PDB file of C-alpha atoms and ligand atoms in Angstrom:
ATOM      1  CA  UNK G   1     -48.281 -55.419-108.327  1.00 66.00           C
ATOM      2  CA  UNK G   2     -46.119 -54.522-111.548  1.00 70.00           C
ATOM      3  CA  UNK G   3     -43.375 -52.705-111.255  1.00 70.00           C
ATOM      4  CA  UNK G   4     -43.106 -51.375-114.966  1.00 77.00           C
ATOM      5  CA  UNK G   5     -45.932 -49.111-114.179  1.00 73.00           C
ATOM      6  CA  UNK G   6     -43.313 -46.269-112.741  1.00 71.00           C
ATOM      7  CA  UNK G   7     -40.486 -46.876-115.715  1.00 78.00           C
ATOM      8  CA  UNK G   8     -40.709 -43.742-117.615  1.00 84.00           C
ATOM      9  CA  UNK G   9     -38.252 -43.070-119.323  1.00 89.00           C
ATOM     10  CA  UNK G  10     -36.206 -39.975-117.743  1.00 93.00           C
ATOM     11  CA  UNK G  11     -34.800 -38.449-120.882  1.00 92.00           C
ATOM     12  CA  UNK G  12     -38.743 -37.866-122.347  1.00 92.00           C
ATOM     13  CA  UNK G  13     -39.801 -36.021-119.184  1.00 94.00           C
ATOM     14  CA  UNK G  14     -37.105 -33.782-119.858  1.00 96.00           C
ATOM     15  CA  UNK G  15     -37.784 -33.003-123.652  1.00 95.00           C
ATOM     16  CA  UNK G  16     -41.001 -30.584-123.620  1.00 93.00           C
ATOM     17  CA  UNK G  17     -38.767 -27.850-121.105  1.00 91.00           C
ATOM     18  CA  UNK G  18     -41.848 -26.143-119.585  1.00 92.00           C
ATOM     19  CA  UNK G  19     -42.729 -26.369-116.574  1.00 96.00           C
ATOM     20  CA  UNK G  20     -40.793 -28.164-113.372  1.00 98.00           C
ATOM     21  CA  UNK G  21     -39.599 -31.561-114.822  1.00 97.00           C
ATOM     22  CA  UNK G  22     -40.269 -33.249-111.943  1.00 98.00           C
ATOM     23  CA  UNK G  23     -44.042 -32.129-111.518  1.00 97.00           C
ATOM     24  CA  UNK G  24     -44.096 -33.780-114.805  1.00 95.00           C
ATOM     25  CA  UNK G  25     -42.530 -36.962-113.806  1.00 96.00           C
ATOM     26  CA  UNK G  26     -44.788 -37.196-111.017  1.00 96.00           C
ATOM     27  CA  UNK G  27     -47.931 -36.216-113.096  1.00 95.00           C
ATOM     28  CA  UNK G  28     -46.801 -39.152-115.332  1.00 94.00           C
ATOM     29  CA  UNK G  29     -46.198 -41.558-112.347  1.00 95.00           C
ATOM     30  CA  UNK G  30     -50.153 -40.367-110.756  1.00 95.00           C
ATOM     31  CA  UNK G  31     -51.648 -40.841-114.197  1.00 94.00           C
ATOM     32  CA  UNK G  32     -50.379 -44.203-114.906  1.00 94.00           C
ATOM     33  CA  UNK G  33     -50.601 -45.481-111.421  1.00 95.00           C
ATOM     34  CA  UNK G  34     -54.354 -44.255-111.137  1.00 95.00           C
ATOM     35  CA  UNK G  35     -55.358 -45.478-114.289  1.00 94.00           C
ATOM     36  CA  UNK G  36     -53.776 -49.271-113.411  1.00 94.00           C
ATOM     37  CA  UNK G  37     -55.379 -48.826-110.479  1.00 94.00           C
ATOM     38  CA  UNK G  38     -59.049 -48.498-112.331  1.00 95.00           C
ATOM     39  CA  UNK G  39     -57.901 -51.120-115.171  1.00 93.00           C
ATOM     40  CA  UNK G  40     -55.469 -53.497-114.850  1.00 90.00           C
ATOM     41  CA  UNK G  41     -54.834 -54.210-111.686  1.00 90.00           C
ATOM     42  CA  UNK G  42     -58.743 -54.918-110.990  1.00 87.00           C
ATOM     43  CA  UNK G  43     -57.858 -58.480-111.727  1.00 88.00           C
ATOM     44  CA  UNK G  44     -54.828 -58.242-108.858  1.00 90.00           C
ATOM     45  CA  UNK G  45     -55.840 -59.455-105.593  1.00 91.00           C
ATOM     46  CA  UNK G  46     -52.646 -58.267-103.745  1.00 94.00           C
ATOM     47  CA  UNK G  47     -53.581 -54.510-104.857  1.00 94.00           C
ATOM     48  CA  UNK G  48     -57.170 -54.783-103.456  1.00 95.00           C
ATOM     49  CA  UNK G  49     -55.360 -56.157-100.341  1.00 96.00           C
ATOM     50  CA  UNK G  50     -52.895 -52.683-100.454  1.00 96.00           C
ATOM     51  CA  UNK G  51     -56.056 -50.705-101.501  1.00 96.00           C
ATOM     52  CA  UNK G  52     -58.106 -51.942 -98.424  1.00 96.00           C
ATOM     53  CA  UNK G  53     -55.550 -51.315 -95.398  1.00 96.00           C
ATOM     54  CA  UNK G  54     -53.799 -48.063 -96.813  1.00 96.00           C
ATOM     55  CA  UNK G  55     -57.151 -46.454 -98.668  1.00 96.00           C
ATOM     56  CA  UNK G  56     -56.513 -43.296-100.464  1.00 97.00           C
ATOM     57  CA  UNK G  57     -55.442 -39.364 -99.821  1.00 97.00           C
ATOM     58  CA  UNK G  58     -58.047 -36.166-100.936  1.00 95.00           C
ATOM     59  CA  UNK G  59     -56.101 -35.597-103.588  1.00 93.00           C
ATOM     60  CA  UNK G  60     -55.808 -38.560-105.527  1.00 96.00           C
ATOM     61  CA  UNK G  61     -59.212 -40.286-104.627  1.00 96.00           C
ATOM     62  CA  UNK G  62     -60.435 -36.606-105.920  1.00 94.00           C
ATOM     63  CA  UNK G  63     -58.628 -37.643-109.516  1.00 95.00           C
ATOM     64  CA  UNK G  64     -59.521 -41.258-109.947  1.00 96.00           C
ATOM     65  CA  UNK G  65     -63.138 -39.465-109.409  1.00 96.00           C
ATOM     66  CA  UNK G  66     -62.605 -37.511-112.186  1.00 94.00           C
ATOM     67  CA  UNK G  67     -61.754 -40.683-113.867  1.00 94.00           C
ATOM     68  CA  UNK G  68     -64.595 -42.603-116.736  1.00 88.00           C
ATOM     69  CA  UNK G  69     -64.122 -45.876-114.565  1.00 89.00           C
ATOM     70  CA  UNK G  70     -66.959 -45.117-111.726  1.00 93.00           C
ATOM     71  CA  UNK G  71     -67.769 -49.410-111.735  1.00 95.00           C
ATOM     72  CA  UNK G  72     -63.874 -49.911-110.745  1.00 95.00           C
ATOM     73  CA  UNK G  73     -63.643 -47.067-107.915  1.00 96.00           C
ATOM     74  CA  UNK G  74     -67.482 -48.401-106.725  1.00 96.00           C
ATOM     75  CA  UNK G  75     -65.673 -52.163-106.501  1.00 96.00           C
ATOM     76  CA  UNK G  76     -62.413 -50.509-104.777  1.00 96.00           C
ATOM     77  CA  UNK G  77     -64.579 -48.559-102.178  1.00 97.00           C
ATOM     78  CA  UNK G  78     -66.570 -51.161-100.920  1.00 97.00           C
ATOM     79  CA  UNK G  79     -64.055 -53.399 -99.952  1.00 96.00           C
ATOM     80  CA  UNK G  80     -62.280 -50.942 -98.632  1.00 97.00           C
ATOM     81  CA  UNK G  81     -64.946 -49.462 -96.544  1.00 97.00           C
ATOM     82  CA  UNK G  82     -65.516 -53.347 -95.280  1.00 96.00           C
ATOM     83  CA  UNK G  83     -61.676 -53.645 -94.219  1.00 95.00           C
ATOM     84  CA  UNK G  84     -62.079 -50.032 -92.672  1.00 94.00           C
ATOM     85  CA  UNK G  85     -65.253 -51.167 -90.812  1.00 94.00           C
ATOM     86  CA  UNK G  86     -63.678 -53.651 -89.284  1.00 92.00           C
ATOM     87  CA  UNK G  87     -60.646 -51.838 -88.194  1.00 92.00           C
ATOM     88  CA  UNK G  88     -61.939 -48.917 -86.671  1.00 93.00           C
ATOM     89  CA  UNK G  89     -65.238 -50.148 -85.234  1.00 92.00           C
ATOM     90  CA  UNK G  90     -66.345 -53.571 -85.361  1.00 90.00           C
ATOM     91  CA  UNK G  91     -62.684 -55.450 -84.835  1.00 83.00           C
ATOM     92  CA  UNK G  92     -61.802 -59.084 -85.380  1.00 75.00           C
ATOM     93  CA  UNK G  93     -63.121 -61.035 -82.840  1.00 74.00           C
ATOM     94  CA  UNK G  94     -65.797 -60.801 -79.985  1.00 75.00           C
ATOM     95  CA  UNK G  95     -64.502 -57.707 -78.805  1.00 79.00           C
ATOM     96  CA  UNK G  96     -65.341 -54.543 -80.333  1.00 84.00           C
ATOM     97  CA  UNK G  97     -62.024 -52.270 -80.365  1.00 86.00           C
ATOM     98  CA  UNK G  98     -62.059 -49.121 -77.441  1.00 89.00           C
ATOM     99  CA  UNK G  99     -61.823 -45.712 -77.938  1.00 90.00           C
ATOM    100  CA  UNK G 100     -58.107 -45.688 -78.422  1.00 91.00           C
ATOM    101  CA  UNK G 101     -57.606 -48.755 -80.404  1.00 90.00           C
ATOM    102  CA  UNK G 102     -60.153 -47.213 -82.775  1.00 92.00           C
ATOM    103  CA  UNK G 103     -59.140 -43.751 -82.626  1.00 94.00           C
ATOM    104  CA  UNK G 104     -55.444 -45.329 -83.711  1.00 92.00           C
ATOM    105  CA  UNK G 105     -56.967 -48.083 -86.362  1.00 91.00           C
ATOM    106  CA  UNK G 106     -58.445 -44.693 -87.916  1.00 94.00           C
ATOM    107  CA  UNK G 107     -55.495 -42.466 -87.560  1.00 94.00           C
ATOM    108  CA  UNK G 108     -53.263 -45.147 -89.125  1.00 92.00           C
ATOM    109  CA  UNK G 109     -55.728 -45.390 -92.048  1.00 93.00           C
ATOM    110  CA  UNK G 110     -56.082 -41.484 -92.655  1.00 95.00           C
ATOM    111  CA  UNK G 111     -52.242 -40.959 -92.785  1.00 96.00           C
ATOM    112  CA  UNK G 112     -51.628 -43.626 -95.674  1.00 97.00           C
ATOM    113  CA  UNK G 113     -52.175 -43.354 -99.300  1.00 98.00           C
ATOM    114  CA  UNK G 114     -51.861 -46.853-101.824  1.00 97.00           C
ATOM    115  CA  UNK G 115     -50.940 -44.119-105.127  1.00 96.00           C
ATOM    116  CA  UNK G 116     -48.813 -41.652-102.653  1.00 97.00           C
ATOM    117  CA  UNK G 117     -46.943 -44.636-101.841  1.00 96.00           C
ATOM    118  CA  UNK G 118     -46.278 -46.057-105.159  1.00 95.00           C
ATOM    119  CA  UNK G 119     -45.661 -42.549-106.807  1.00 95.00           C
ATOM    120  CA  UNK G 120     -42.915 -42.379-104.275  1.00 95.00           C
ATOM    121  CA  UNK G 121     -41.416 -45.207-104.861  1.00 94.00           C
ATOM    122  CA  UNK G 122     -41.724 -44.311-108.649  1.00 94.00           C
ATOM    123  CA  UNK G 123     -40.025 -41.249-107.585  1.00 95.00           C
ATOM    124  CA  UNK G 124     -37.235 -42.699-105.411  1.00 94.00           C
ATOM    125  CA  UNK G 125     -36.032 -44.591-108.568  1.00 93.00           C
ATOM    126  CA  UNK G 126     -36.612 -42.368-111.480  1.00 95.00           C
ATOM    127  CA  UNK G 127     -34.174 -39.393-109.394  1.00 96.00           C
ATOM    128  CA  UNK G 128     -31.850 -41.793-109.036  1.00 95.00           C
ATOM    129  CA  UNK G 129     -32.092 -42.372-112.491  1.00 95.00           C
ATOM    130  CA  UNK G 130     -31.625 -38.502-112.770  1.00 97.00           C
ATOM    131  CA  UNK G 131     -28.883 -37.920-110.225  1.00 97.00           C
ATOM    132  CA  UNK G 132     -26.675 -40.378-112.571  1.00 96.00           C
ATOM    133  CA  UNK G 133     -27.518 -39.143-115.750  1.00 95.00           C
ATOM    134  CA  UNK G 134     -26.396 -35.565-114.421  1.00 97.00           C
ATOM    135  CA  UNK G 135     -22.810 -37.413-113.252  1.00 96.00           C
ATOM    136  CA  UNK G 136     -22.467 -39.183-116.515  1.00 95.00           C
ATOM    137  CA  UNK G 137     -23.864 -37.773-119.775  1.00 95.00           C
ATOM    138  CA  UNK G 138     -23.089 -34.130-120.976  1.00 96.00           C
ATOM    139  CA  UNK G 139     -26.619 -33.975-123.534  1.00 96.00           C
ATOM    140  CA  UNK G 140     -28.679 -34.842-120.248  1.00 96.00           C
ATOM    141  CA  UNK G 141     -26.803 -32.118-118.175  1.00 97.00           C
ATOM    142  CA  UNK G 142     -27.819 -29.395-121.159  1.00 97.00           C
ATOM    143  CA  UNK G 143     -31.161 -30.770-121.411  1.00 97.00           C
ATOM    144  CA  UNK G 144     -31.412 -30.258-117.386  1.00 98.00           C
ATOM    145  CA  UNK G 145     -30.253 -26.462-117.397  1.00 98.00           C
ATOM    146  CA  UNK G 146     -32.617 -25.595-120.175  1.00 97.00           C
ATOM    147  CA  UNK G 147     -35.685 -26.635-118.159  1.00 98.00           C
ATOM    148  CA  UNK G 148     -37.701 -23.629-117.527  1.00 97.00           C
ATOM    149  CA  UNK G 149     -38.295 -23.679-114.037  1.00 98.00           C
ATOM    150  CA  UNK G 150     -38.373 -26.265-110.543  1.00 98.00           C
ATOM    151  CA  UNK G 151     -40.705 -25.669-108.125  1.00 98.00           C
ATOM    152  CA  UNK G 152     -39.869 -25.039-104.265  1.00 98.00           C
ATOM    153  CA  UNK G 153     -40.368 -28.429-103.608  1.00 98.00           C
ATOM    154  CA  UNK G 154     -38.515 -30.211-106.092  1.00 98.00           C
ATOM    155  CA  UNK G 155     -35.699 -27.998-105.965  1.00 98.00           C
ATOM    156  CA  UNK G 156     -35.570 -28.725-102.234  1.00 98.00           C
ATOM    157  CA  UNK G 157     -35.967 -32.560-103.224  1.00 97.00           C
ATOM    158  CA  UNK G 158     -33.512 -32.476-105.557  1.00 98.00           C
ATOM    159  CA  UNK G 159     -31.039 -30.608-103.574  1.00 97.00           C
ATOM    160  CA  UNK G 160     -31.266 -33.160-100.755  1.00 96.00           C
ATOM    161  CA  UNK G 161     -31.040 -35.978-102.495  1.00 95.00           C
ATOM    162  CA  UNK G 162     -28.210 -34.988-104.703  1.00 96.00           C
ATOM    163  CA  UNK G 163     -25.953 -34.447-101.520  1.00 92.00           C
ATOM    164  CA  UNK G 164     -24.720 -38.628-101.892  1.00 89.00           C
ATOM    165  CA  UNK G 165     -26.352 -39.695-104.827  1.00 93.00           C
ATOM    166  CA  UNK G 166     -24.596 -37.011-107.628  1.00 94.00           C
ATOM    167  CA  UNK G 167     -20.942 -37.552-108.874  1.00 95.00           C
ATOM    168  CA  UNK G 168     -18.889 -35.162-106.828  1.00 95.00           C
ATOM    169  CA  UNK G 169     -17.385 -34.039-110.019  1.00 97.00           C
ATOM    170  CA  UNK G 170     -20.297 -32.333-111.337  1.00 97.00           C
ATOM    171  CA  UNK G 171     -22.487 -32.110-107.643  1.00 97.00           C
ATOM    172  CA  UNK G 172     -21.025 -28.048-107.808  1.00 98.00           C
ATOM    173  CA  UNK G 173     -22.201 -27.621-111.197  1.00 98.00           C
ATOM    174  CA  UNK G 174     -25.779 -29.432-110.087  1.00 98.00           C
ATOM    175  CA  UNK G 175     -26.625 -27.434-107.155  1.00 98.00           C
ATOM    176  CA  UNK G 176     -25.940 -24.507-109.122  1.00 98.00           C
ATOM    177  CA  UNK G 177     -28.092 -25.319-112.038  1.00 98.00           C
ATOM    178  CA  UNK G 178     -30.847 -26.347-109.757  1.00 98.00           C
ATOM    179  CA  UNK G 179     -30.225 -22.961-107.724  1.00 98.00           C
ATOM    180  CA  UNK G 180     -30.883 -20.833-111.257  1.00 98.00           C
ATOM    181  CA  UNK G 181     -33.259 -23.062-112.621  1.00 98.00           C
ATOM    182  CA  UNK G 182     -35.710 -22.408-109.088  1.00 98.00           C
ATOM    183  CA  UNK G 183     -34.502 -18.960-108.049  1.00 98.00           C
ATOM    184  CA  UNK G 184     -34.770 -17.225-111.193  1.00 98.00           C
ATOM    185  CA  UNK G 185     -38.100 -18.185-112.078  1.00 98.00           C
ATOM    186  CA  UNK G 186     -38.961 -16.230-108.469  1.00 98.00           C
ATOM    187  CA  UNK G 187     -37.523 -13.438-108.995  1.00 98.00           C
ATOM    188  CA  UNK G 188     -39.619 -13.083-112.463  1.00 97.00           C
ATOM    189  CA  UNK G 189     -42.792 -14.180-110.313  1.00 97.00           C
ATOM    190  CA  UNK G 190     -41.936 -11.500-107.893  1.00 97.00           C
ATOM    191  CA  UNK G 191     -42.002  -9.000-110.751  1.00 96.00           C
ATOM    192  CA  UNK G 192     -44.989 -10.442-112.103  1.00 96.00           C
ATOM    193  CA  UNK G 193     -47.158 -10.506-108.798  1.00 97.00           C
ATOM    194  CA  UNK G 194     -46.051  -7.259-107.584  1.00 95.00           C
ATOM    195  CA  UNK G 195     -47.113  -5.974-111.732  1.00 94.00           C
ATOM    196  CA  UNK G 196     -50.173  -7.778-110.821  1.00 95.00           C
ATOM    197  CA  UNK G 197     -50.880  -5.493-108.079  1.00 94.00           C
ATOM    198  CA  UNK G 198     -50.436  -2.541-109.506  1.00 91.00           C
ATOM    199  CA  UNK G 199     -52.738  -2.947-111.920  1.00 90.00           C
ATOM    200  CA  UNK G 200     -55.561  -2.506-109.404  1.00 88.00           C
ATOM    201  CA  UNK G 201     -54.425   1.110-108.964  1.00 84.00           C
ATOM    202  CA  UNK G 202     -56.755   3.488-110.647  1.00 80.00           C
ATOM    203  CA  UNK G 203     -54.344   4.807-113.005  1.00 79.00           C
ATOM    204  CA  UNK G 204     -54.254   1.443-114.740  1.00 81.00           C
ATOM    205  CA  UNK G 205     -57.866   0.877-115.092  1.00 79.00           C
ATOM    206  CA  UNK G 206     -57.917   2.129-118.883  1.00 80.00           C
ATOM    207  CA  UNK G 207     -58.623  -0.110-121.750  1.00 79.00           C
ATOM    208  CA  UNK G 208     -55.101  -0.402-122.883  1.00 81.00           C
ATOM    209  CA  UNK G 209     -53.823  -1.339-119.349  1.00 84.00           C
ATOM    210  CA  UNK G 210     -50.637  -3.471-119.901  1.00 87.00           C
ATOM    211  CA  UNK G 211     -51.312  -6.797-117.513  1.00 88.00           C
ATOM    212  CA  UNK G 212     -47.922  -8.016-118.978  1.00 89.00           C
ATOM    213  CA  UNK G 213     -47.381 -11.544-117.528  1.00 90.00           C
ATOM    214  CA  UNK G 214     -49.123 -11.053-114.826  1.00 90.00           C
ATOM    215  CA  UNK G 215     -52.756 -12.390-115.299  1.00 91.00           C
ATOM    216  CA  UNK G 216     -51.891 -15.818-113.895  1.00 94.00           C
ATOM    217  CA  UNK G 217     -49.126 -15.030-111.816  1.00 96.00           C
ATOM    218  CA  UNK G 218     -51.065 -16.129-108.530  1.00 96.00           C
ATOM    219  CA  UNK G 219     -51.923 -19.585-109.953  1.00 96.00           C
ATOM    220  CA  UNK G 220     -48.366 -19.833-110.662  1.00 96.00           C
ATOM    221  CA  UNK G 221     -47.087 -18.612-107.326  1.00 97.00           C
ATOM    222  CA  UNK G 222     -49.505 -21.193-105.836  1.00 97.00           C
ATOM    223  CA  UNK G 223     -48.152 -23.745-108.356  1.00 97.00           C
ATOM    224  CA  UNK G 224     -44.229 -23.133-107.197  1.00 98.00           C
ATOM    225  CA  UNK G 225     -44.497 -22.656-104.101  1.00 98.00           C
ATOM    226  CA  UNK G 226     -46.632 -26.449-103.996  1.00 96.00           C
ATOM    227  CA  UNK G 227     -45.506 -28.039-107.226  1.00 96.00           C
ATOM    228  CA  UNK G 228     -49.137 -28.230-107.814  1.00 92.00           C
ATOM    229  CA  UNK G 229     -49.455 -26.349-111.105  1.00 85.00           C
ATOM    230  CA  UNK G 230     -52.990 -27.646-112.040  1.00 73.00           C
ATOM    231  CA  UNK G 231     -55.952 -27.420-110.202  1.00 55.00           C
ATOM    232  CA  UNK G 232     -57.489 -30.169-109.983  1.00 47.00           C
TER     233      UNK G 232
HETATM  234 ZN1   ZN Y 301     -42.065 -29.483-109.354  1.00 71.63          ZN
HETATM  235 ZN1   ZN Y 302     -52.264 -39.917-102.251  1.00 71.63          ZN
END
């Protein structure tokens, strides 16, 4: 398994400012993790191993679906669906595994994901990557406030993690940029959805009805309140 896969570096994630940063990082760390998945690490038998026990989530076998490589996830599957025969039904040995042993061989399958738990240990790193850039360099904390928005569950991730992991000089200064960053872009979502709304009212059925921002603001309250912005 290679490591470099989740390197990114931070500074790059933060230039474009739209968006929540850290959807972005974790985009980045999905992309490249599925797409080594498919590729690379074909030729890596300790990933297959990974691959087999831990299997995938909805979400992300949905995306390497959606990915050209359809010989790769064929190859992936049916191994894995050998190791998960095995598990839940058939077991090792001469004895076939009872109700409960299977019903927990499945349960422990279903509740793991091989690109959930590499993204998160992408994650893990690259925040602590952040949290000390925020403590040390000035250009990285102005590059941080002029993000455009974080999502309820980064600014929640953030916010816990930054408790012992952010210089204490500057943790003040980084819950309150994280606290403006999140809660202002609700308040204008508020305005937006509640605009949204009112545009079903009669009186703004006209031909010149002003939609504002509003068009998309329920894909984007479904994005912030998830910190999944596209649908996929
Ligand atoms: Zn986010
Ligand atoms: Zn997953």
């Amino acid at each position: 398994m290679r490591d470099d896969i989740c390197s990114i570096p931070v500074n790059d994630v933060f230039l474009p400012k739209c968006g929540c940063p850290i959807c972005r990082m974790r985009d980045m760390l999905e992309e490249r993790m599925v797409e080594y998945i498919l590729g690379a690490a074909m030729m890596e038998p300790d990933v297959r191993i990974k691959t087999n026990e831990m299997g995938f989530c909805a979400d992300h076998l949905k995306m390497m679906m959606t990915k050209r490589n359809r010989l790769s996830l064929g190859l992936i599957l049916e191994s894995h669906l050998v190791h998960m025969s095995k598990e839940v039904f058939e077991g090792k040995g001469f004895l076939k595994p009872g109700p409960k042993k299977s019903a927990y061989s499945a349960a422990k399958i279903l509740e793991t994901c091989f690109v959930c738990d590499r993204v998160q240990w992408g994650m893990e790193r690259l925040l602590a990557t952040v949290f000390r850039l925020f403590g040390s360099e000035g250009d990285f904390r102005a590059l941080f406030s002029e993000q455009e928005l974080l999502c309820l569950p980064h600014y929640h991730l953030l916010i816990a993690g930054a408790q012992k992991d952010v210089n204490k000089r500057y943790l003040g200064e980084f819950e309150r940029v994280c606290k403006n960053l999140s809660g202002n872009y609700l308040t204008s979502l508020q305005n937006d959805v509640s605009h949204f709304c009112k545009m079903f009212d009669y009186r703004n059925s006209g031909e010149d009805a002003d939609w504002g921002n509003s068009k998309d603001s329920i894909e984007r309250s479904a994005g912030y309140l998830t910190g999944r912005f596209k649908n996929e």
